[in-house]
Coordinates of C-alpha atoms in Angstrom, one line a residue:
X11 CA 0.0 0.0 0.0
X12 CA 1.2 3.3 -0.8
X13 CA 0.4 7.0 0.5
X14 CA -0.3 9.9 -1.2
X15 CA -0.4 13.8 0.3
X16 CA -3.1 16.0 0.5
X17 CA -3.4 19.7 1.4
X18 CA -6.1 22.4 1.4
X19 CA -5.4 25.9 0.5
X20 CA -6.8 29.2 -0.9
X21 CA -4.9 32.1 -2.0
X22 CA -3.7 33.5 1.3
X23 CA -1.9 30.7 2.3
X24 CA -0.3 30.1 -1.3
X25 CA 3.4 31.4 0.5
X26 CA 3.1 28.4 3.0
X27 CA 2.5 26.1 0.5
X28 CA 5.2 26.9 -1.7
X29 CA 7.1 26.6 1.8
X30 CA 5.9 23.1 2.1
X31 CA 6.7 22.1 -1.4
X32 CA 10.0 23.6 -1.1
X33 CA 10.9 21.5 2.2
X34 CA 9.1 18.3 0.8
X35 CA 11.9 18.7 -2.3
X36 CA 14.8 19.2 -0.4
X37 CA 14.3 16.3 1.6
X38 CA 13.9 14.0 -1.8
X39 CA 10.4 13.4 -1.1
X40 CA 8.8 12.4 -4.7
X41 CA 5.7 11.3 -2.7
X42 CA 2.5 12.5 -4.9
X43 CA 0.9 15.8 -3.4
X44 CA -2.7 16.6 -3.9
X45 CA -3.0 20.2 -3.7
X46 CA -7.2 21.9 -3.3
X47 CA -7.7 25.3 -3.7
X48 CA -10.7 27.6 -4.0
X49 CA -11.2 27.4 -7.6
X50 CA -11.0 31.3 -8.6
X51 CA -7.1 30.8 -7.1
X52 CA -6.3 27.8 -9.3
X53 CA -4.7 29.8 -11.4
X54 CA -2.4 31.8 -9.0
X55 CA -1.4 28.3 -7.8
X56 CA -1.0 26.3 -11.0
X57 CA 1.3 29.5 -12.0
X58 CA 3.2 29.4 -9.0
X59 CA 4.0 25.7 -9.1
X60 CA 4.5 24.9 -12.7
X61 CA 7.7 23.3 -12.4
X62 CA 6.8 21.1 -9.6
X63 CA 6.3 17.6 -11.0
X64 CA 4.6 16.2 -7.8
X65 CA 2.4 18.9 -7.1
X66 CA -1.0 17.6 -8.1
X67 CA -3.4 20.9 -8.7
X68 CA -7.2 20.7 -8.4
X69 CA -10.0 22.9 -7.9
X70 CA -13.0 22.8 -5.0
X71 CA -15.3 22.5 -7.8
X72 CA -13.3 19.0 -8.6
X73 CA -14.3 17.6 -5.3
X74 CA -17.1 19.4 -3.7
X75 CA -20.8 18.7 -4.5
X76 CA -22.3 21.2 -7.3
X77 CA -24.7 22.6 -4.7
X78 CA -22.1 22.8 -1.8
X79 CA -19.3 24.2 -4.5
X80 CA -21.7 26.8 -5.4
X81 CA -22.0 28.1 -1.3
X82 CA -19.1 28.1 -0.9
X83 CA -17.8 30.8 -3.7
X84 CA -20.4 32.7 -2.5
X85 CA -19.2 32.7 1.8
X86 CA -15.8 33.4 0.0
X87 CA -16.7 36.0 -2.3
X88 CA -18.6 37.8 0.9
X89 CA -21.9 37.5 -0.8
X90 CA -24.1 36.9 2.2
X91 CA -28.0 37.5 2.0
X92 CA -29.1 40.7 3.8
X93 CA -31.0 41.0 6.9
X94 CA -34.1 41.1 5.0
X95 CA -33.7 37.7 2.9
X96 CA -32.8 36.0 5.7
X97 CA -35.9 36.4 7.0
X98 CA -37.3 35.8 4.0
X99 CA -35.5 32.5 3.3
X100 CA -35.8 31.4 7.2
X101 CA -39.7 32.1 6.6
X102 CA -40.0 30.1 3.3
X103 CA -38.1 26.8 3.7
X104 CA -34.7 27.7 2.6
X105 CA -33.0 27.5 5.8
X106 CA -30.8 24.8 4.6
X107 CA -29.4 27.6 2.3
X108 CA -29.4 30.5 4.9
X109 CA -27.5 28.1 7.5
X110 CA -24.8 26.8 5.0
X111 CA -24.0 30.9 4.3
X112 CA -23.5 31.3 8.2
X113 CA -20.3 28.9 7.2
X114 CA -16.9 30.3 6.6
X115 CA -14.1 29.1 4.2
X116 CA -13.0 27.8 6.6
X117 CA -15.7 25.1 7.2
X118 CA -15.7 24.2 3.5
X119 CA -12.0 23.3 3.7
X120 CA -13.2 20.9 6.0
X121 CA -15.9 19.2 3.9
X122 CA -13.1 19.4 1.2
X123 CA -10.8 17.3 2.9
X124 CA -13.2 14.8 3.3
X125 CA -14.7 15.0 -0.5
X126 CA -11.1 14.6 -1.6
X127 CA -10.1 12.2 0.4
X128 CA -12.8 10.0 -0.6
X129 CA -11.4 10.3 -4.3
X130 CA -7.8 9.7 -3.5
X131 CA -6.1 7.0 -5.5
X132 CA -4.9 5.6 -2.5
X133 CA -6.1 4.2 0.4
X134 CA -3.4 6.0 2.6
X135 CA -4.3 9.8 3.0
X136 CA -1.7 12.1 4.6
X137 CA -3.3 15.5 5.0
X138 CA -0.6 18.6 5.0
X139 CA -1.6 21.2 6.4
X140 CA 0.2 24.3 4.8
X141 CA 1.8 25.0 7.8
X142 CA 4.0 22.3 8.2
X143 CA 7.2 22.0 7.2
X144 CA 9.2 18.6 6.0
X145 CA 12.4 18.1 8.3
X146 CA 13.1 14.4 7.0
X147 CA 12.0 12.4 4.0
X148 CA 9.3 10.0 5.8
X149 CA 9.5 6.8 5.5
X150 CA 6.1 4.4 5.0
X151 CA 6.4 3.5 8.1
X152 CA 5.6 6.6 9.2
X153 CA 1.9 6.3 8.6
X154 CA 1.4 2.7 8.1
X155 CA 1.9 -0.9 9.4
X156 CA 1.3 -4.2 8.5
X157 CA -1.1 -2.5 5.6
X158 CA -2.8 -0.5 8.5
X159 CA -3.1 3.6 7.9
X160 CA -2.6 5.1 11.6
X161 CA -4.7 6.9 13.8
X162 CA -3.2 9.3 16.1
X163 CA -5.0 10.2 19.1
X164 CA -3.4 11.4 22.6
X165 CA -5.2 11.9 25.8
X166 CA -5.1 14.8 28.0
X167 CA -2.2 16.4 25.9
X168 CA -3.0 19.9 24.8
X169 CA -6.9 19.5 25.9
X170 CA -6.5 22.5 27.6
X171 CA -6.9 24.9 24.8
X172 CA -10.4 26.0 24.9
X173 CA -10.9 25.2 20.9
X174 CA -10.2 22.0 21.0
X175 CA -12.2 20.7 23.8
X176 CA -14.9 22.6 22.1
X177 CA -14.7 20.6 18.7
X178 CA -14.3 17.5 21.0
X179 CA -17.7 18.3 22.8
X180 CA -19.6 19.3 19.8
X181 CA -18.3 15.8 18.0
X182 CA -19.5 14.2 21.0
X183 CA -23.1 15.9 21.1
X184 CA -23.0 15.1 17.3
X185 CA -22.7 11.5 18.1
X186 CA -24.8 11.3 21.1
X187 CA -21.5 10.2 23.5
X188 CA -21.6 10.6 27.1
X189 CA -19.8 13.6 28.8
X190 CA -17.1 10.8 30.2
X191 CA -16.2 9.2 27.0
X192 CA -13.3 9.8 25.5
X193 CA -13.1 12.9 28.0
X194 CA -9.6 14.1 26.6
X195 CA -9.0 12.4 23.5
X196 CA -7.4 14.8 20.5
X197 CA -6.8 14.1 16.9
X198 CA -5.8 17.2 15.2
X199 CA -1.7 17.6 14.8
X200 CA 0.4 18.1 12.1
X201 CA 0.1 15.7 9.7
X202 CA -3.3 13.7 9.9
X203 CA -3.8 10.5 8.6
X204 CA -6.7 9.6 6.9
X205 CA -7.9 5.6 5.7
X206 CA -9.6 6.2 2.5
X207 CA -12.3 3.8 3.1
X208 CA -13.2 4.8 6.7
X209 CA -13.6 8.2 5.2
X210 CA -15.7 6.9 2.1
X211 CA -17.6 5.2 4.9
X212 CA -17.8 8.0 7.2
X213 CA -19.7 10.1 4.6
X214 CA -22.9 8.1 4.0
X215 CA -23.0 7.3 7.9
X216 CA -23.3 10.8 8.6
X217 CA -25.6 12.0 6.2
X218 CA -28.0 9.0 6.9
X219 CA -27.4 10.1 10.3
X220 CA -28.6 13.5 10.0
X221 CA -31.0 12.7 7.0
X222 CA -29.3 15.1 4.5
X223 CA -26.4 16.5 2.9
X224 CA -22.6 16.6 4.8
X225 CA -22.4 19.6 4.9
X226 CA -25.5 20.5 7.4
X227 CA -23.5 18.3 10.2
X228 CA -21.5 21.5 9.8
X229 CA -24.2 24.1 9.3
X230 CA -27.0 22.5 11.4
X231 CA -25.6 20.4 14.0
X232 CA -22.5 22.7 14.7
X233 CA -20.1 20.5 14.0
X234 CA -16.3 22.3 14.5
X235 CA -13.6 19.7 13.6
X236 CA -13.1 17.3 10.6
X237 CA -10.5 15.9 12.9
X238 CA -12.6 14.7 16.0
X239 CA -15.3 13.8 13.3
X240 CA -12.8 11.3 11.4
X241 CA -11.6 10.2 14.6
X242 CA -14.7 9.5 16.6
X243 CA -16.3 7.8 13.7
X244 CA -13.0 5.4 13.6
X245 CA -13.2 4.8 17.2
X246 CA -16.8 3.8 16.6
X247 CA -16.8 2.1 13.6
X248 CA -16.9 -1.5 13.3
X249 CA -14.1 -1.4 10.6
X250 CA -12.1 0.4 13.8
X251 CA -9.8 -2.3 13.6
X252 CA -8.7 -2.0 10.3
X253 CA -6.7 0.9 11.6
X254 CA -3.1 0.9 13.4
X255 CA -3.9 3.1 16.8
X256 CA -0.9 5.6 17.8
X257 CA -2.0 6.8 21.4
X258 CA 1.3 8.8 21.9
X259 CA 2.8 9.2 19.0
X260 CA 2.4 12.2 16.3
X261 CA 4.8 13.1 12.7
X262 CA 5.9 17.0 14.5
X263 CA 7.7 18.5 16.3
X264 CA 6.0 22.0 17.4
X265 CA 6.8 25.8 18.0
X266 CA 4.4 27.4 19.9
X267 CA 6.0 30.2 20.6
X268 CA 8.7 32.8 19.1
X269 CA 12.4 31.9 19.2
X270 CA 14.9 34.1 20.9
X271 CA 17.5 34.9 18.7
X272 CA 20.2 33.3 21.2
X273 CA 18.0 30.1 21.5
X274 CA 18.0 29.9 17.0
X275 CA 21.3 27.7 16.9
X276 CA 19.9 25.2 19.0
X277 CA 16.8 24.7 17.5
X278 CA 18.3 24.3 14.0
X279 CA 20.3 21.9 15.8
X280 CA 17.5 20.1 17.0
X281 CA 15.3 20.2 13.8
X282 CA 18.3 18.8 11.9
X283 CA 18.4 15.5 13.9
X284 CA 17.0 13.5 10.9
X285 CA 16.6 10.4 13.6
X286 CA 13.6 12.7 15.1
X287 CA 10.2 13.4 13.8
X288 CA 10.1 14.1 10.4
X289 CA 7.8 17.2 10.2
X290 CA 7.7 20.8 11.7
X291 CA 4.7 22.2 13.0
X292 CA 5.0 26.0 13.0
X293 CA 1.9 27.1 14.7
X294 CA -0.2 29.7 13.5
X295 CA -0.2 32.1 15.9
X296 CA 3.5 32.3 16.7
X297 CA 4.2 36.3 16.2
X298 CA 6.7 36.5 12.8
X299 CA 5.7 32.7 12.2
X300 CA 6.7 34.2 8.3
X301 CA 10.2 35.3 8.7
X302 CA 10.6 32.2 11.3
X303 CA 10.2 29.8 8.8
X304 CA 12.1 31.9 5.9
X305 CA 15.1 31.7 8.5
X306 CA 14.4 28.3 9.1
X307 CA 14.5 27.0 5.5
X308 CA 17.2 28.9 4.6
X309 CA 19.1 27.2 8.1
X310 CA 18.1 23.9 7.0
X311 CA 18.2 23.8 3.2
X312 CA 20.1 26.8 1.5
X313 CA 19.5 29.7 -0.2
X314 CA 16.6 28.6 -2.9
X315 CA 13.4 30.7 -2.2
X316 CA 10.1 29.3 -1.8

Protein backbone atom coordinates (compact mmCIF):
# COMPACT_ATOMS: atom_id res chain seq x y z
CA UNK A 1 0.00 0.00 0.00
CA UNK A 2 1.18 3.28 -0.77
CA UNK A 3 0.39 7.05 0.49
CA UNK A 4 -0.32 9.90 -1.20
CA UNK A 5 -0.39 13.78 0.30
CA UNK A 6 -3.15 16.02 0.49
CA UNK A 7 -3.41 19.74 1.44
CA UNK A 8 -6.12 22.36 1.45
CA UNK A 9 -5.37 25.94 0.45
CA UNK A 10 -6.75 29.23 -0.94
CA UNK A 11 -4.92 32.08 -2.05
CA UNK A 12 -3.72 33.49 1.33
CA UNK A 13 -1.88 30.72 2.31
CA UNK A 14 -0.32 30.06 -1.29
CA UNK A 15 3.43 31.41 0.49
CA UNK A 16 3.07 28.43 3.03
CA UNK A 17 2.55 26.10 0.50
CA UNK A 18 5.20 26.92 -1.69
CA UNK A 19 7.09 26.60 1.80
CA UNK A 20 5.88 23.06 2.12
CA UNK A 21 6.74 22.13 -1.36
CA UNK A 22 10.01 23.57 -1.10
CA UNK A 23 10.89 21.46 2.22
CA UNK A 24 9.12 18.31 0.76
CA UNK A 25 11.87 18.71 -2.29
CA UNK A 26 14.82 19.24 -0.39
CA UNK A 27 14.25 16.27 1.57
CA UNK A 28 13.91 13.96 -1.79
CA UNK A 29 10.45 13.40 -1.07
CA UNK A 30 8.83 12.45 -4.67
CA UNK A 31 5.66 11.29 -2.67
CA UNK A 32 2.48 12.46 -4.92
CA UNK A 33 0.95 15.80 -3.38
CA UNK A 34 -2.68 16.58 -3.89
CA UNK A 35 -3.03 20.21 -3.68
CA UNK A 36 -7.21 21.86 -3.34
CA UNK A 37 -7.69 25.31 -3.70
CA UNK A 38 -10.75 27.61 -3.95
CA UNK A 39 -11.25 27.42 -7.57
CA UNK A 40 -11.04 31.34 -8.59
CA UNK A 41 -7.10 30.82 -7.11
CA UNK A 42 -6.32 27.76 -9.29
CA UNK A 43 -4.69 29.83 -11.43
CA UNK A 44 -2.44 31.85 -9.02
CA UNK A 45 -1.41 28.33 -7.80
CA UNK A 46 -1.00 26.34 -10.99
CA UNK A 47 1.29 29.52 -11.98
CA UNK A 48 3.23 29.36 -8.96
CA UNK A 49 4.02 25.70 -9.08
CA UNK A 50 4.49 24.89 -12.74
CA UNK A 51 7.74 23.28 -12.41
CA UNK A 52 6.84 21.12 -9.58
CA UNK A 53 6.32 17.62 -10.98
CA UNK A 54 4.61 16.25 -7.83
CA UNK A 55 2.38 18.85 -7.06
CA UNK A 56 -0.97 17.62 -8.10
CA UNK A 57 -3.43 20.91 -8.74
CA UNK A 58 -7.19 20.75 -8.43
CA UNK A 59 -9.98 22.86 -7.90
CA UNK A 60 -12.99 22.83 -5.01
CA UNK A 61 -15.27 22.49 -7.80
CA UNK A 62 -13.29 19.00 -8.58
CA UNK A 63 -14.27 17.58 -5.27
CA UNK A 64 -17.05 19.41 -3.71
CA UNK A 65 -20.81 18.65 -4.50
CA UNK A 66 -22.28 21.21 -7.31
CA UNK A 67 -24.65 22.58 -4.74
CA UNK A 68 -22.14 22.84 -1.80
CA UNK A 69 -19.34 24.18 -4.51
CA UNK A 70 -21.71 26.77 -5.42
CA UNK A 71 -22.02 28.09 -1.33
CA UNK A 72 -19.14 28.12 -0.89
CA UNK A 73 -17.77 30.82 -3.70
CA UNK A 74 -20.39 32.67 -2.52
CA UNK A 75 -19.17 32.66 1.83
CA UNK A 76 -15.78 33.35 0.01
CA UNK A 77 -16.69 35.97 -2.28
CA UNK A 78 -18.56 37.84 0.89
CA UNK A 79 -21.85 37.52 -0.79
CA UNK A 80 -24.14 36.92 2.23
CA UNK A 81 -28.00 37.51 2.04
CA UNK A 82 -29.13 40.72 3.77
CA UNK A 83 -31.02 41.02 6.87
CA UNK A 84 -34.11 41.05 5.04
CA UNK A 85 -33.67 37.69 2.87
CA UNK A 86 -32.78 35.97 5.67
CA UNK A 87 -35.87 36.44 6.99
CA UNK A 88 -37.25 35.84 3.98
CA UNK A 89 -35.47 32.47 3.27
CA UNK A 90 -35.85 31.44 7.19
CA UNK A 91 -39.73 32.06 6.57
CA UNK A 92 -40.04 30.07 3.28
CA UNK A 93 -38.11 26.76 3.73
CA UNK A 94 -34.75 27.75 2.58
CA UNK A 95 -33.04 27.48 5.77
CA UNK A 96 -30.79 24.79 4.58
CA UNK A 97 -29.37 27.62 2.33
CA UNK A 98 -29.37 30.54 4.88
CA UNK A 99 -27.54 28.13 7.52
CA UNK A 100 -24.80 26.81 4.99
CA UNK A 101 -23.99 30.89 4.28
CA UNK A 102 -23.50 31.32 8.21
CA UNK A 103 -20.35 28.87 7.20
CA UNK A 104 -16.92 30.26 6.58
CA UNK A 105 -14.13 29.08 4.18
CA UNK A 106 -12.96 27.77 6.59
CA UNK A 107 -15.71 25.09 7.25
CA UNK A 108 -15.68 24.21 3.51
CA UNK A 109 -12.05 23.31 3.74
CA UNK A 110 -13.22 20.85 5.98
CA UNK A 111 -15.87 19.22 3.88
CA UNK A 112 -13.08 19.44 1.18
CA UNK A 113 -10.77 17.29 2.90
CA UNK A 114 -13.21 14.77 3.27
CA UNK A 115 -14.66 14.96 -0.54
CA UNK A 116 -11.14 14.61 -1.55
CA UNK A 117 -10.09 12.16 0.42
CA UNK A 118 -12.82 9.99 -0.61
CA UNK A 119 -11.41 10.33 -4.26
CA UNK A 120 -7.77 9.70 -3.51
CA UNK A 121 -6.12 7.04 -5.46
CA UNK A 122 -4.93 5.64 -2.53
CA UNK A 123 -6.14 4.16 0.38
CA UNK A 124 -3.41 6.00 2.56
CA UNK A 125 -4.35 9.83 3.03
CA UNK A 126 -1.71 12.14 4.63
CA UNK A 127 -3.28 15.47 4.97
CA UNK A 128 -0.61 18.60 5.01
CA UNK A 129 -1.60 21.16 6.38
CA UNK A 130 0.17 24.28 4.82
CA UNK A 131 1.84 24.97 7.79
CA UNK A 132 4.00 22.30 8.23
CA UNK A 133 7.20 22.02 7.17
CA UNK A 134 9.19 18.57 5.99
CA UNK A 135 12.44 18.13 8.27
CA UNK A 136 13.10 14.37 7.02
CA UNK A 137 12.03 12.42 4.00
CA UNK A 138 9.29 10.04 5.83
CA UNK A 139 9.46 6.82 5.51
CA UNK A 140 6.14 4.41 5.00
CA UNK A 141 6.42 3.53 8.07
CA UNK A 142 5.58 6.64 9.21
CA UNK A 143 1.91 6.28 8.57
CA UNK A 144 1.43 2.70 8.12
CA UNK A 145 1.90 -0.90 9.40
CA UNK A 146 1.26 -4.18 8.51
CA UNK A 147 -1.05 -2.49 5.63
CA UNK A 148 -2.79 -0.50 8.47
CA UNK A 149 -3.10 3.56 7.93
CA UNK A 150 -2.57 5.08 11.58
CA UNK A 151 -4.74 6.87 13.80
CA UNK A 152 -3.21 9.29 16.08
CA UNK A 153 -5.01 10.20 19.09
CA UNK A 154 -3.39 11.41 22.59
CA UNK A 155 -5.19 11.85 25.79
CA UNK A 156 -5.12 14.82 27.98
CA UNK A 157 -2.23 16.41 25.89
CA UNK A 158 -3.04 19.95 24.76
CA UNK A 159 -6.86 19.52 25.88
CA UNK A 160 -6.54 22.46 27.63
CA UNK A 161 -6.91 24.90 24.84
CA UNK A 162 -10.37 26.02 24.92
CA UNK A 163 -10.95 25.21 20.95
CA UNK A 164 -10.18 22.01 20.96
CA UNK A 165 -12.23 20.70 23.85
CA UNK A 166 -14.90 22.59 22.09
CA UNK A 167 -14.70 20.64 18.74
CA UNK A 168 -14.33 17.54 20.98
CA UNK A 169 -17.69 18.34 22.78
CA UNK A 170 -19.61 19.27 19.76
CA UNK A 171 -18.30 15.79 18.04
CA UNK A 172 -19.48 14.17 21.01
CA UNK A 173 -23.10 15.95 21.13
CA UNK A 174 -22.95 15.13 17.31
CA UNK A 175 -22.67 11.54 18.13
CA UNK A 176 -24.79 11.30 21.10
CA UNK A 177 -21.48 10.21 23.55
CA UNK A 178 -21.59 10.56 27.14
CA UNK A 179 -19.82 13.56 28.82
CA UNK A 180 -17.08 10.76 30.19
CA UNK A 181 -16.20 9.18 26.99
CA UNK A 182 -13.28 9.84 25.52
CA UNK A 183 -13.11 12.86 28.04
CA UNK A 184 -9.55 14.14 26.56
CA UNK A 185 -9.03 12.39 23.53
CA UNK A 186 -7.39 14.78 20.49
CA UNK A 187 -6.80 14.11 16.86
CA UNK A 188 -5.83 17.19 15.24
CA UNK A 189 -1.74 17.55 14.80
CA UNK A 190 0.43 18.14 12.09
CA UNK A 191 0.13 15.74 9.66
CA UNK A 192 -3.30 13.65 9.95
CA UNK A 193 -3.82 10.46 8.63
CA UNK A 194 -6.66 9.65 6.90
CA UNK A 195 -7.89 5.64 5.67
CA UNK A 196 -9.59 6.16 2.46
CA UNK A 197 -12.32 3.83 3.09
CA UNK A 198 -13.21 4.85 6.73
CA UNK A 199 -13.59 8.24 5.20
CA UNK A 200 -15.70 6.87 2.14
CA UNK A 201 -17.60 5.18 4.91
CA UNK A 202 -17.80 8.02 7.19
CA UNK A 203 -19.73 10.05 4.64
CA UNK A 204 -22.92 8.15 4.01
CA UNK A 205 -23.01 7.27 7.94
CA UNK A 206 -23.28 10.81 8.63
CA UNK A 207 -25.58 12.00 6.18
CA UNK A 208 -27.98 9.02 6.92
CA UNK A 209 -27.44 10.09 10.26
CA UNK A 210 -28.62 13.54 9.98
CA UNK A 211 -30.96 12.75 7.00
CA UNK A 212 -29.27 15.05 4.50
CA UNK A 213 -26.43 16.50 2.91
CA UNK A 214 -22.64 16.56 4.81
CA UNK A 215 -22.44 19.56 4.92
CA UNK A 216 -25.49 20.46 7.39
CA UNK A 217 -23.46 18.27 10.17
CA UNK A 218 -21.45 21.51 9.79
CA UNK A 219 -24.21 24.12 9.29
CA UNK A 220 -26.99 22.49 11.42
CA UNK A 221 -25.62 20.40 13.99
CA UNK A 222 -22.49 22.73 14.72
CA UNK A 223 -20.07 20.50 14.02
CA UNK A 224 -16.31 22.31 14.51
CA UNK A 225 -13.58 19.73 13.57
CA UNK A 226 -13.05 17.31 10.61
CA UNK A 227 -10.52 15.94 12.91
CA UNK A 228 -12.62 14.68 16.03
CA UNK A 229 -15.35 13.81 13.26
CA UNK A 230 -12.79 11.33 11.38
CA UNK A 231 -11.57 10.25 14.55
CA UNK A 232 -14.67 9.54 16.60
CA UNK A 233 -16.31 7.84 13.75
CA UNK A 234 -13.03 5.37 13.56
CA UNK A 235 -13.20 4.84 17.22
CA UNK A 236 -16.78 3.80 16.57
CA UNK A 237 -16.78 2.05 13.59
CA UNK A 238 -16.92 -1.50 13.32
CA UNK A 239 -14.07 -1.38 10.63
CA UNK A 240 -12.13 0.41 13.84
CA UNK A 241 -9.76 -2.33 13.62
CA UNK A 242 -8.73 -2.05 10.33
CA UNK A 243 -6.65 0.92 11.59
CA UNK A 244 -3.07 0.91 13.37
CA UNK A 245 -3.94 3.08 16.76
CA UNK A 246 -0.88 5.56 17.80
CA UNK A 247 -1.97 6.75 21.41
CA UNK A 248 1.34 8.79 21.89
CA UNK A 249 2.83 9.22 19.03
CA UNK A 250 2.41 12.23 16.25
CA UNK A 251 4.84 13.11 12.72
CA UNK A 252 5.88 17.01 14.48
CA UNK A 253 7.67 18.52 16.28
CA UNK A 254 6.03 21.98 17.41
CA UNK A 255 6.81 25.81 18.00
CA UNK A 256 4.39 27.41 19.88
CA UNK A 257 5.98 30.17 20.56
CA UNK A 258 8.71 32.75 19.14
CA UNK A 259 12.37 31.91 19.18
CA UNK A 260 14.85 34.05 20.87
CA UNK A 261 17.53 34.95 18.65
CA UNK A 262 20.21 33.32 21.20
CA UNK A 263 17.97 30.08 21.52
CA UNK A 264 18.01 29.90 17.03
CA UNK A 265 21.30 27.66 16.90
CA UNK A 266 19.88 25.18 19.02
CA UNK A 267 16.82 24.71 17.53
CA UNK A 268 18.29 24.28 14.01
CA UNK A 269 20.34 21.94 15.83
CA UNK A 270 17.45 20.13 16.98
CA UNK A 271 15.28 20.16 13.85
CA UNK A 272 18.26 18.80 11.94
CA UNK A 273 18.38 15.54 13.86
CA UNK A 274 16.99 13.52 10.90
CA UNK A 275 16.61 10.41 13.63
CA UNK A 276 13.59 12.71 15.10
CA UNK A 277 10.16 13.41 13.83
CA UNK A 278 10.14 14.13 10.41
CA UNK A 279 7.81 17.23 10.17
CA UNK A 280 7.69 20.80 11.71
CA UNK A 281 4.66 22.22 12.98
CA UNK A 282 4.99 25.96 13.05
CA UNK A 283 1.89 27.08 14.66
CA UNK A 284 -0.22 29.71 13.48
CA UNK A 285 -0.17 32.11 15.93
CA UNK A 286 3.48 32.30 16.68
CA UNK A 287 4.24 36.34 16.24
CA UNK A 288 6.69 36.55 12.84
CA UNK A 289 5.73 32.66 12.23
CA UNK A 290 6.67 34.23 8.27
CA UNK A 291 10.20 35.29 8.73
CA UNK A 292 10.57 32.25 11.26
CA UNK A 293 10.17 29.76 8.81
CA UNK A 294 12.12 31.87 5.88
CA UNK A 295 15.10 31.70 8.52
CA UNK A 296 14.42 28.33 9.11
CA UNK A 297 14.48 27.02 5.52
CA UNK A 298 17.18 28.86 4.58
CA UNK A 299 19.06 27.21 8.05
CA UNK A 300 18.11 23.89 6.96
CA UNK A 301 18.18 23.77 3.16
CA UNK A 302 20.06 26.75 1.51
CA UNK A 303 19.51 29.65 -0.21
CA UNK A 304 16.65 28.64 -2.85
CA UNK A 305 13.44 30.72 -2.24
CA UNK A 306 10.07 29.33 -1.80
Amino acid sequence: MNHVYLSVSYIKDLDEVLALRKSLRACGDDTPHHIVVHDEDLPAFQAALAGDPQARLHSTADYLPARVERLRARVVAGRKPSKFVRSVMKRFGHRRTFEALQLTGWHYQQLTKLYATAAMPEECVVILDSDLLALAKPRADHFMRDGKCFLFETIGKDMASSFYRSWLESTKRFYDMPDETFADVNYVFGPVVWSRSMVRDLIPSVEDRIGSELIEAFSRHKLQSEYFLYGLFARRSGKFGELCVASSETLSLEIKEPVPESEFGHVIEALSDTTRRPFLWVHGFVPGRDALIDRILHALHGEAGR
